[in-house]
Coordinates of C-alpha atoms in Angstrom, one line a residue:
Chain A
M1492 CA -26.6 -21.8 -5.4
T1493 CA -28.1 -25.3 -5.1
V1494 CA -30.5 -23.9 -2.4
Q1495 CA -31.7 -21.3 -5.0
C1496 CA -32.5 -24.1 -7.5
T1497 CA -34.9 -25.8 -5.2
T1498 CA -36.7 -28.1 -7.7
K1499 CA -33.7 -30.2 -8.8
G1500 CA -31.0 -28.8 -6.5
T1501 CA -31.4 -31.2 -3.6
A1502 CA -29.5 -34.1 -5.2
L1503 CA -26.8 -31.7 -6.5
Q1504 CA -26.5 -30.3 -3.0
A1505 CA -26.1 -33.7 -1.5
Q1506 CA -23.3 -34.5 -4.0
A1507 CA -21.5 -31.3 -3.3
H1508 CA -21.7 -31.9 0.5
Q1509 CA -20.4 -35.5 0.0
L1510 CA -17.5 -34.1 -2.1
Q1511 CA -16.6 -31.5 0.5
H1512 CA -16.7 -34.2 3.2
D1513 CA -14.4 -36.5 1.2
L1514 CA -11.9 -33.6 0.7
Q1515 CA -12.0 -32.7 4.3
K1516 CA -11.4 -36.4 5.2
I1517 CA -8.2 -36.5 3.1
M1518 CA -6.9 -33.3 4.7
R1519 CA -7.7 -34.6 8.2
R1520 CA -5.7 -37.8 7.4
F1521 CA -2.8 -35.6 6.2
G1522 CA -2.9 -33.6 9.4
R1523 CA -2.8 -36.8 11.6
Q1524 CA 0.1 -38.2 9.7
C1525 CA 2.1 -35.0 10.2
R1526 CA 1.2 -34.5 13.9
G1527 CA 4.1 -34.6 16.3
M1528 CA 6.7 -35.3 13.6
G1529 CA 8.1 -31.8 13.7
N1530 CA 8.6 -31.9 10.0
V1531 CA 6.6 -31.7 6.8
F1532 CA 7.4 -34.5 4.3
V1533 CA 7.4 -33.6 0.6
T1534 CA 6.4 -37.1 -0.4
L1535 CA 3.4 -37.0 2.0
V1536 CA 2.4 -33.6 0.6
R1537 CA 2.6 -34.9 -2.9
Q1538 CA 0.6 -38.0 -2.1
T1539 CA -2.1 -36.0 -0.4
E1540 CA -2.2 -33.5 -3.3
T1541 CA -2.7 -36.4 -5.8
Q1542 CA -5.5 -37.8 -3.7
L1543 CA -7.1 -34.4 -3.5
L1544 CA -6.9 -34.0 -7.3
E1545 CA -8.4 -37.4 -7.9
V1546 CA -11.3 -36.8 -5.6
G1547 CA -11.7 -33.1 -6.6
H1548 CA -12.0 -33.8 -10.3
Q1549 CA -15.8 -34.2 -9.7
V1550 CA -15.9 -30.4 -9.1
L1551 CA -16.1 -29.6 -12.8
P1552 CA -19.1 -31.9 -13.7
L1553 CA -20.9 -30.6 -10.6
A1554 CA -20.2 -27.0 -11.6
R1555 CA -21.5 -27.7 -15.1
I1556 CA -24.7 -29.2 -13.8
A1557 CA -25.1 -26.2 -11.4
R1558 CA -24.8 -23.8 -14.3
E1559 CA -27.4 -25.7 -16.3
R1560 CA -29.8 -25.7 -13.3
L1561 CA -29.1 -22.0 -12.8
A1562 CA -30.0 -21.2 -16.4
S1563 CA -33.3 -23.1 -16.0
A1564 CA -34.3 -21.8 -12.6
P1565 CA -37.5 -19.7 -13.2
Q1566 CA -37.8 -18.4 -9.6
L1567 CA -34.6 -16.4 -9.8
A1568 CA -34.5 -12.8 -10.9
E1569 CA -32.2 -11.9 -13.8
A1570 CA -29.8 -9.9 -11.6
Q1571 CA -29.6 -12.7 -9.1
R1572 CA -28.9 -15.3 -11.8
K1573 CA -26.2 -13.1 -13.2
R1574 CA -24.6 -12.6 -9.8
L1575 CA -24.6 -16.3 -9.1
D1576 CA -23.2 -17.1 -12.5
T1577 CA -20.4 -14.6 -12.0
Q1578 CA -19.5 -16.1 -8.6
L1579 CA -19.5 -19.6 -10.2
T1580 CA -17.3 -18.5 -13.0
A1581 CA -14.8 -16.9 -10.6
A1582 CA -14.7 -20.0 -8.4
L1583 CA -14.1 -22.2 -11.5
E1584 CA -11.3 -20.0 -12.7
A1585 CA -9.7 -20.1 -9.3
H1586 CA -10.1 -23.9 -9.3
H1587 CA -8.5 -24.2 -12.7
R1588 CA -5.5 -22.1 -11.7
I1589 CA -4.9 -24.1 -8.5
E1590 CA -5.4 -27.5 -10.3
T1591 CA -2.9 -26.6 -13.0
Q1592 CA -0.4 -25.5 -10.3
S1593 CA -0.9 -28.7 -8.2
R1594 CA -0.6 -31.0 -11.2
R1595 CA 2.7 -29.4 -12.1
L1596 CA 4.0 -29.6 -8.6
T1597 CA 3.0 -33.3 -8.1
Q1598 CA 4.8 -34.1 -11.3
G1599 CA 7.9 -32.4 -10.0
K1600 CA 7.8 -29.7 -12.7
A1601 CA 8.7 -26.1 -12.1
L1602 CA 6.0 -23.5 -12.2
T1603 CA 5.9 -21.1 -15.2
H1604 CA 4.7 -18.3 -12.9
C1605 CA 5.0 -17.5 -9.2
K1606 CA 3.0 -19.7 -6.8
I1607 CA -0.6 -19.0 -6.2
V1608 CA -1.0 -18.5 -2.5
N1609 CA -4.6 -17.2 -2.3
A1610 CA -7.4 -18.6 -4.4
Y1611 CA -9.4 -15.3 -4.2
D1612 CA -6.5 -12.9 -5.0
P1613 CA -4.1 -14.1 -7.7
T1614 CA -2.2 -10.8 -7.4
I1615 CA -0.6 -11.9 -4.1
A1616 CA 2.7 -13.7 -4.4
P1617 CA 5.4 -15.2 -2.2
I1618 CA 7.9 -12.5 -1.3
C1619 CA 11.4 -13.9 -0.4
K1620 CA 13.2 -10.7 0.6
G1621 CA 15.4 -9.6 3.4
K1622 CA 15.2 -12.8 5.4
S1623 CA 17.5 -15.8 5.2
N1624 CA 16.0 -18.3 7.6
C1625 CA 12.3 -17.6 7.7
P1626 CA 9.3 -18.9 5.8
A1627 CA 8.4 -16.9 2.7
Q1628 CA 6.0 -14.1 3.3
F1629 CA 2.9 -14.0 1.1
G1630 CA 1.8 -10.6 0.0
R1631 CA 3.0 -7.7 -2.1
K1632 CA 6.2 -5.8 -2.8
P1633 CA 5.7 -2.1 -3.0
G1634 CA 8.5 0.0 -4.4
I1635 CA 9.3 3.6 -3.4
I1636 CA 11.4 6.4 -4.7
A1637 CA 12.5 8.8 -2.1
E1638 CA 14.8 11.7 -1.3
P1639 CA 17.7 10.3 0.7
A1640 CA 18.4 13.5 2.6
S1641 CA 15.1 13.8 4.4
G1642 CA 13.2 10.6 3.4
F1643 CA 10.4 12.3 1.5
I1644 CA 8.7 9.7 -0.8
F1645 CA 7.9 11.1 -4.2
A1646 CA 6.1 8.1 -5.7
L1647 CA 5.0 4.5 -5.0
H1648 CA 4.7 1.6 -7.4
L1649 CA 2.8 -1.6 -6.4
P1650 CA 2.8 -4.1 -9.2
M1651 CA 0.9 -7.4 -9.2
G1652 CA 2.9 -10.5 -8.2
N1653 CA 6.6 -10.3 -7.4
P1654 CA 8.5 -8.9 -10.4
G1655 CA 12.2 -8.1 -10.4
D1656 CA 13.3 -4.9 -8.6
A1657 CA 14.7 -3.4 -11.8
S1658 CA 11.2 -3.3 -13.3
Y1659 CA 10.1 -0.8 -10.7
V1660 CA 12.5 2.0 -11.6
V1661 CA 11.1 3.3 -14.9
P1662 CA 7.4 3.5 -13.6
L1663 CA 8.7 5.3 -10.5
V1664 CA 10.8 7.7 -12.4
D1665 CA 7.8 8.4 -14.7
K1666 CA 5.7 9.2 -11.7
V1667 CA 8.3 11.6 -10.3
Q1668 CA 8.6 13.3 -13.7
Q1669 CA 4.8 13.8 -13.7
A1670 CA 5.0 15.4 -10.2
I1671 CA 7.8 17.7 -11.4
T1672 CA 5.7 18.8 -14.4
R1673 CA 2.9 19.8 -12.0
V1674 CA 5.2 22.3 -10.2
A1675 CA 4.5 25.8 -11.7
T1676 CA 6.8 28.0 -9.7
G1677 CA 10.5 28.1 -8.8
P1678 CA 13.5 26.8 -10.7
T1679 CA 13.3 24.0 -13.3
R1680 CA 13.6 20.7 -11.5
A1681 CA 15.0 17.4 -12.8
I1682 CA 16.2 14.1 -11.6
H1683 CA 20.0 14.1 -11.6
S1684 CA 20.9 10.7 -10.2
L1685 CA 19.3 7.5 -8.9
A1686 CA 20.7 5.2 -6.2
G1687 CA 19.6 1.7 -5.4
D1688 CA 20.9 -1.7 -4.4
L1689 CA 22.4 -4.5 -6.4
A1690 CA 19.0 -5.7 -7.6
L1691 CA 18.9 -2.6 -9.8
N1692 CA 22.2 -3.5 -11.5
D1693 CA 20.9 -4.0 -15.0
T1694 CA 22.6 -2.8 -18.1
A1695 CA 19.4 -2.0 -20.0
L1696 CA 18.1 -0.1 -17.0
R1697 CA 21.3 1.9 -16.8
E1698 CA 21.1 2.8 -20.5
A1699 CA 17.5 3.8 -20.2
L1700 CA 18.3 6.1 -17.2
H1701 CA 21.3 7.6 -19.0
K1702 CA 19.1 8.5 -22.0
R1703 CA 16.9 10.4 -19.6
G1704 CA 20.0 12.3 -18.3
I1705 CA 20.0 10.4 -14.9
L1706 CA 23.3 9.3 -13.4
T1707 CA 23.4 5.7 -12.2
V1708 CA 26.6 6.0 -10.0
G1709 CA 24.5 5.2 -7.0
I1710 CA 23.6 1.8 -8.3
P1711 CA 26.4 -0.6 -7.3
Q1712 CA 27.9 -3.1 -9.7
T1713 CA 29.6 -5.2 -7.0
V1714 CA 29.2 -5.8 -3.3
E1715 CA 32.0 -3.4 -2.7
P1716 CA 30.9 -0.1 -1.0
L1717 CA 30.7 3.0 -3.3
L1718 CA 33.2 5.8 -3.1
P1719 CA 31.8 8.6 -1.0
V1720 CA 34.2 11.2 -2.5
P1721 CA 35.3 10.4 -6.1
T1722 CA 38.5 11.7 -7.5
Q1723 CA 38.7 14.1 -10.5
E1724 CA 39.5 11.1 -12.8
D1725 CA 36.6 9.1 -11.4
V1726 CA 34.2 12.0 -12.0
L1727 CA 35.3 12.2 -15.7
Q1728 CA 35.1 8.5 -16.1
I1729 CA 31.5 8.5 -14.7
L1730 CA 30.4 11.3 -16.9
N1731 CA 32.0 9.8 -20.0
G1732 CA 30.7 6.3 -19.2
A1733 CA 27.1 7.7 -19.0
S1734 CA 27.6 10.1 -22.0
L1735 CA 26.3 12.9 -19.9
N1736 CA 29.3 15.3 -20.1
R1737 CA 27.1 18.2 -21.3
K1738 CA 24.1 17.4 -19.2
R1739 CA 25.5 16.8 -15.8
T1740 CA 28.3 18.7 -13.9
P1741 CA 31.1 17.3 -11.8
Y1742 CA 29.4 18.9 -8.7
Q1743 CA 26.3 16.8 -9.4
V1744 CA 28.4 13.7 -9.7
H1745 CA 29.9 14.4 -6.3
L1746 CA 26.4 14.7 -4.8
A1747 CA 25.2 11.6 -6.6
C1748 CA 28.2 9.7 -5.1
A1749 CA 27.4 11.0 -1.6
C1750 CA 23.7 10.0 -2.0
G1751 CA 24.6 6.5 -3.3
Y1752 CA 27.1 6.0 -0.5
S1753 CA 24.4 6.8 2.1
R1754 CA 21.8 4.5 0.4
P1755 CA 21.3 2.5 3.7
V1756 CA 19.2 5.5 5.0
V1757 CA 16.4 4.0 2.9
E1758 CA 16.0 1.4 5.6
S1759 CA 14.8 4.0 8.0
I1760 CA 12.3 5.3 5.5
I1761 CA 10.9 1.8 5.1
A1762 CA 10.9 1.3 8.8
S1763 CA 8.8 4.5 9.1
L1764 CA 6.4 3.2 6.5
L1765 CA 6.1 -0.2 8.2
C1766 CA 5.2 1.3 11.5
R1767 CA 2.5 3.3 9.7
G1768 CA 0.7 0.1 8.7
A1769 CA 2.4 -0.7 5.4
A1770 CA 3.8 -3.9 6.8
H1771 CA 0.5 -5.6 6.9
I1772 CA -2.1 -4.9 4.2
T1773 CA -5.6 -5.3 5.7
Y1774 CA -7.6 -3.8 2.8
K1775 CA -8.9 -6.2 0.3
G1776 CA -7.4 -6.8 -3.2
H1777 CA -4.8 -5.0 -5.2
R1778 CA -6.7 -1.7 -5.2
G1779 CA -7.0 -1.9 -1.4
A1780 CA -3.3 -2.5 -1.0
I1781 CA -2.6 0.5 -3.2
V1782 CA -5.0 2.7 -1.1
Q1783 CA -3.5 1.5 2.2
T1784 CA 0.1 1.8 1.2
S1785 CA -0.4 5.2 -0.4
M1786 CA -2.1 6.5 2.7
A1787 CA 0.8 5.3 4.8
V1788 CA 3.2 7.0 2.4
M1789 CA 1.3 10.3 2.6
A1790 CA 1.2 10.1 6.4
H1791 CA 4.9 9.4 6.4
N1792 CA 5.6 12.3 4.1
A1793 CA 3.7 14.7 6.3
A1794 CA 5.7 13.6 9.3
T1795 CA 8.9 14.1 7.2
L1796 CA 7.9 17.6 6.3
V1797 CA 7.3 18.3 10.0
R1798 CA 10.8 17.1 10.7
I1799 CA 12.2 19.3 8.0
Q1800 CA 10.4 22.3 9.3
D1801 CA 11.6 21.6 12.8
N1802 CA 15.1 20.9 11.5
H1803 CA 15.1 17.5 13.2
L1804 CA 17.4 16.0 10.6
S1805 CA 20.7 14.1 10.9
K1806 CA 23.9 16.0 10.3
R1807 CA 24.4 14.3 7.0
A1808 CA 20.9 15.2 5.9
Q1809 CA 21.4 18.8 6.9
K1810 CA 24.6 18.9 4.9
L1811 CA 23.0 17.4 1.9
R1812 CA 20.2 19.8 2.0
R1813 CA 22.6 22.7 2.2
L1814 CA 24.4 21.4 -0.8
L1815 CA 21.1 21.1 -2.7
C1816 CA 20.3 24.7 -1.6
L1817 CA 17.0 23.6 0.0
K1818 CA 15.1 25.9 2.3
R1819 CA 15.8 25.9 6.0
Y1820 CA 12.9 26.5 8.3
K1821 CA 12.8 30.0 9.8
V1822 CA 12.6 29.4 13.6
N1823 CA 11.1 32.7 14.4
Q1824 CA 8.4 32.5 11.7
F1825 CA 4.8 32.9 13.0
N1826 CA 2.9 29.8 12.3
V1827 CA -0.7 30.7 11.6
S1828 CA -3.4 28.2 11.3
K1829 CA -3.8 26.8 7.8
N1830 CA -7.2 25.3 8.3
Chain B
M1420 CA -19.2 26.5 10.3
R1421 CA -19.6 25.8 6.6
L1422 CA -17.9 22.4 7.0
L1423 CA -20.2 21.4 9.8
R1424 CA -23.2 21.7 7.5
H1425 CA -21.8 19.0 5.3
L1426 CA -21.4 16.7 8.3
Q1427 CA -24.2 14.6 9.8
H1428 CA -27.2 16.6 11.1
W1429 CA -26.6 15.5 14.7
L1430 CA -23.3 17.4 14.7
T1431 CA -24.9 20.7 15.3
G1432 CA -25.5 20.5 19.0
R1433 CA -27.1 23.1 21.2
G1434 CA -24.3 23.8 23.7
S1435 CA -21.8 26.6 23.6
R1436 CA -19.4 26.9 20.6
L1437 CA -15.8 25.9 21.1
Q1438 CA -13.0 27.1 18.9
V1439 CA -11.0 23.9 18.3
A1440 CA -7.8 25.8 17.4
D1441 CA -7.8 27.4 20.9
F1442 CA -7.5 24.0 22.5
V1443 CA -4.8 22.6 20.2
P1444 CA -1.4 24.3 20.7
A1445 CA 0.6 25.2 17.6
T1446 CA 3.3 22.8 18.7
H1447 CA 0.9 19.8 19.0
P1448 CA 2.3 16.9 16.8
I1449 CA -1.1 16.2 15.1
R1450 CA -1.6 19.9 14.4
Q1451 CA 1.8 20.3 12.9
W1452 CA 1.4 17.1 10.9
A1453 CA -2.0 18.1 9.6
E1454 CA -0.8 21.6 8.5
T1455 CA 1.7 20.1 6.0
F1456 CA -1.1 18.7 3.7
P1457 CA -2.3 20.7 0.8
W1458 CA -5.9 20.0 1.8
A1459 CA -7.7 22.1 -0.8
A1460 CA -5.9 20.5 -3.7
L1461 CA -6.3 17.0 -2.3
V1462 CA -10.0 17.4 -1.6
A1463 CA -10.6 18.9 -5.1
A1464 CA -8.8 16.0 -6.8
I1465 CA -10.9 13.4 -4.9
E1466 CA -14.2 15.2 -5.5
R1467 CA -13.4 15.6 -9.2
S1468 CA -12.4 11.9 -9.6
V1469 CA -15.5 10.7 -7.6
A1470 CA -17.8 12.9 -9.5
Q1471 CA -16.5 11.5 -12.8
R1472 CA -16.7 7.9 -11.8
F1473 CA -19.8 8.0 -9.6
P1474 CA -22.1 10.7 -10.9
H1475 CA -24.9 11.7 -8.5
P1476 CA -28.3 10.8 -10.0
T1477 CA -30.1 13.1 -7.5
N1478 CA -29.4 15.8 -5.0
R1479 CA -32.1 14.6 -2.6
G1480 CA -31.3 13.2 0.8
R1481 CA -28.9 14.3 3.6
P1482 CA -25.6 15.8 2.4
G1483 CA -22.7 13.3 2.8
V1484 CA -19.9 13.7 5.2
S1485 CA -17.2 16.1 4.0
T1486 CA -14.4 14.7 1.9
R1487 CA -12.0 16.7 4.0
V1488 CA -13.0 14.9 7.2
L1489 CA -12.9 11.5 5.6
L1490 CA -9.6 11.9 4.0
A1491 CA -8.1 13.3 7.2
L1492 CA -9.5 10.4 9.2
E1493 CA -8.1 7.9 6.7
L1494 CA -4.6 9.5 6.9
L1495 CA -4.8 9.7 10.7
K1496 CA -5.7 6.1 10.8
Q1497 CA -2.3 5.3 9.3
E1498 CA -0.4 7.9 11.3
L1499 CA -1.9 6.8 14.7
S1500 CA -2.0 3.1 13.7
C1501 CA -5.6 2.7 14.8
S1502 CA -8.7 1.1 13.4
D1503 CA -11.7 2.7 11.7
E1504 CA -13.7 2.6 14.9
Q1505 CA -10.8 4.1 17.0
S1506 CA -10.2 6.9 14.6
C1507 CA -13.9 7.7 14.3
S1508 CA -14.2 7.6 18.1
R1509 CA -11.2 9.9 18.5
L1510 CA -13.0 12.4 16.3
R1511 CA -15.6 12.6 18.9
T1512 CA -13.3 13.1 21.9
D1513 CA -9.9 14.4 20.6
L1514 CA -9.8 18.1 19.7
A1515 CA -6.5 17.6 17.9
V1516 CA -8.1 15.0 15.6
M1517 CA -11.0 17.5 15.1
Y1518 CA -8.4 20.1 14.1
A1519 CA -6.7 17.7 11.7
C1520 CA -10.1 17.0 10.1
G1521 CA -10.6 20.7 9.5
I1522 CA -13.4 21.3 12.1
G1523 CA -12.9 24.9 13.2
E1524 CA -15.5 25.0 15.9
I1525 CA -18.0 22.6 17.5
Q1526 CA -21.2 22.8 19.5
V1527 CA -21.2 20.2 22.3
D1528 CA -24.0 17.6 22.3
R1529 CA -23.6 15.0 25.1
S1530 CA -26.1 12.6 23.6
Q1531 CA -24.1 12.0 20.5
E1532 CA -21.8 9.0 20.5
H1533 CA -20.0 9.3 17.1
F1534 CA -19.3 12.1 14.7
V1535 CA -18.6 9.8 11.7
L1536 CA -19.6 6.2 11.6
P1537 CA -16.8 3.7 10.6
E1538 CA -19.1 2.4 7.8
V1539 CA -18.9 5.9 6.1
L1540 CA -15.1 5.7 6.2
A1541 CA -15.2 2.2 4.6
Q1542 CA -17.5 3.5 1.9
F1543 CA -15.2 6.5 1.2
R1544 CA -12.3 4.1 0.8
S1545 CA -14.2 2.0 -1.7
R1546 CA -14.3 5.0 -4.0
L1547 CA -10.6 5.6 -4.1
D1548 CA -8.7 4.0 -6.9
D1549 CA -5.1 3.6 -8.1
A1550 CA -5.1 6.6 -10.4
L1551 CA -6.5 8.8 -7.7
M1552 CA -4.0 7.7 -5.1
E1553 CA -1.2 8.4 -7.6
E1554 CA -2.6 11.9 -8.1
L1555 CA -2.8 12.5 -4.4
L1556 CA 0.8 11.5 -3.9
A1557 CA 1.8 13.8 -6.8
I1558 CA -0.1 16.7 -5.3
Q1559 CA 1.7 16.2 -2.0
A1560 CA 5.1 16.0 -3.7
E1561 CA 4.2 19.1 -5.8
A1562 CA 3.3 21.1 -2.7
A1563 CA 6.5 20.1 -1.0
M1564 CA 8.6 21.0 -4.0
E1565 CA 6.9 24.3 -4.5
A1566 CA 7.6 25.1 -0.8
G1567 CA 11.2 24.4 -1.5
L1568 CA 11.3 21.7 1.2
V1569 CA 12.4 18.8 -1.0
S1570 CA 14.2 18.3 -4.2
P1571 CA 13.9 15.4 -6.7
A1572 CA 17.5 15.9 -7.9
H1573 CA 19.0 12.8 -6.1
L1574 CA 16.7 9.9 -5.4
V1575 CA 16.9 6.4 -4.0
V1576 CA 14.8 3.4 -5.0
D1577 CA 14.0 0.4 -3.0
T1578 CA 11.3 -2.2 -2.4
F1579 CA 9.9 -3.8 0.8
P1580 CA 7.6 -6.7 1.5
S1581 CA 4.2 -6.3 3.0
E1582 CA 2.0 -9.2 4.1
Q1583 CA -1.5 -9.4 2.8
G1584 CA -4.2 -10.0 5.5
S1585 CA -3.9 -12.9 7.9
Q1586 CA -1.2 -15.3 6.9
R1587 CA -2.5 -18.8 6.3
V1588 CA -0.6 -21.7 7.8
T1589 CA 1.6 -23.1 5.1
D1590 CA 4.1 -26.0 4.8
A1591 CA 7.0 -23.6 5.1
A1592 CA 5.5 -21.8 8.1
T1593 CA 4.8 -25.2 9.8
L1594 CA 8.3 -26.3 9.2
Y1595 CA 9.8 -23.1 10.5
K1596 CA 7.7 -23.2 13.7
A1597 CA 8.6 -26.9 14.3
Q1598 CA 12.3 -26.2 13.9
K1599 CA 12.1 -23.2 16.2
K1600 CA 10.2 -25.2 18.8
S1601 CA 12.6 -28.1 18.7
S1602 CA 15.7 -25.8 18.9
G1603 CA 14.0 -24.0 21.8
S1604 CA 13.2 -27.2 23.7
S1605 CA 16.7 -28.6 23.3
R1606 CA 18.2 -25.7 25.2
P1607 CA 19.1 -26.4 28.8

């Protein structure tokens, strides 16, 4: 930007380079102090952060001058000026966010939001999930809603940041309902039950699902395993508890319990997605992450449908599909090209 | 050959015509995988969405690469875990990939290096958005439900972490590596 404003930009450019040099010097010093220690000291981090903030406070006045020079640069075209101004505004916003976070951390105050880990993409968040003794991963947390019998994924939800798992359920259920309404032929379809892990154990969520006629017997309330085969009394209790006596049948409760009991199968679905590139998002931004993960989900779904057609399913999945009256692939059917 | 006309001009070679389906057996994994997609509905949804958001100011110039080919390449990229360059390269050499991309027959042209350039694939990706991806997933789910292969009656919800891009070195990562290194070096 200072190069573009050639008339008065040389001094500003020198100042910006000097500031950059000073900041790099502080970071180099920090690196030297940490070298060979095998440890990162919080005090040292905070001291360095304070120094960086002190030296870095010159960024704002420099940016203000740069903006003034940009407005008065006659050699720039309007579109170019607008583009540079947008870039400067985005950089200043990022600086403001990081500065606020750093000031709170150096003062020992907790953050009001999750930690910013990438200046250029505030939608990325630390994800502490599934690992006990590893550094936090920085990225995204997609949520899926799938059929436990075969592993077919009906919908994907990828929010910004790292919200609680319970907040995923309603958007995912809405997306499945939308897919159901698109189906024109065959019997009327509906969601009967939903299974999940302890993170979904939320009273408000249970009530919201019951209102939609969805059983929540598959969402555990304690760490104890669910009953695979409930007794007659348990079934009545489940139906009465959800106020779904007229909507759901005991047979559906039995199936819901079986699906909830076999919830760990979801790990194999996730493993299949991860090996299709969903573990590492390479596309840029939140939109890119949605595109990549959705493509991985679609590729996984196609592979799942091939498995269903070839009947390459586990015994439990085959049994569940029989109970759900789902079609079995006819082995002798002639497979004509669909292209 | 209608699809070929939508592809780049250099696709129409001068050699003998090859029926792609004759070279890819019905039991081939990529062929089976590709045949599960409701291609017509997916392509129509993409073209409708793109036409709404990026209206064509003119019809001049060479026709673009078919949406069917680009969508299949993008999906194959995930299925085969390969890069843009690799998937585009396989479209030149792999008949199963050609079949998955909906290319029914080809005319061989030895001088041609690529069928689709990786840049075209990146440009196609830049036109996909959240709403469209949601619709594509719904179309796939709809097709599977209509075929009676899956049922939405009993479902399971879960989340999983996915890393974004290259992970920067952080305090936590440095500490973890240092601990791991020290515990590894203390072993006899």
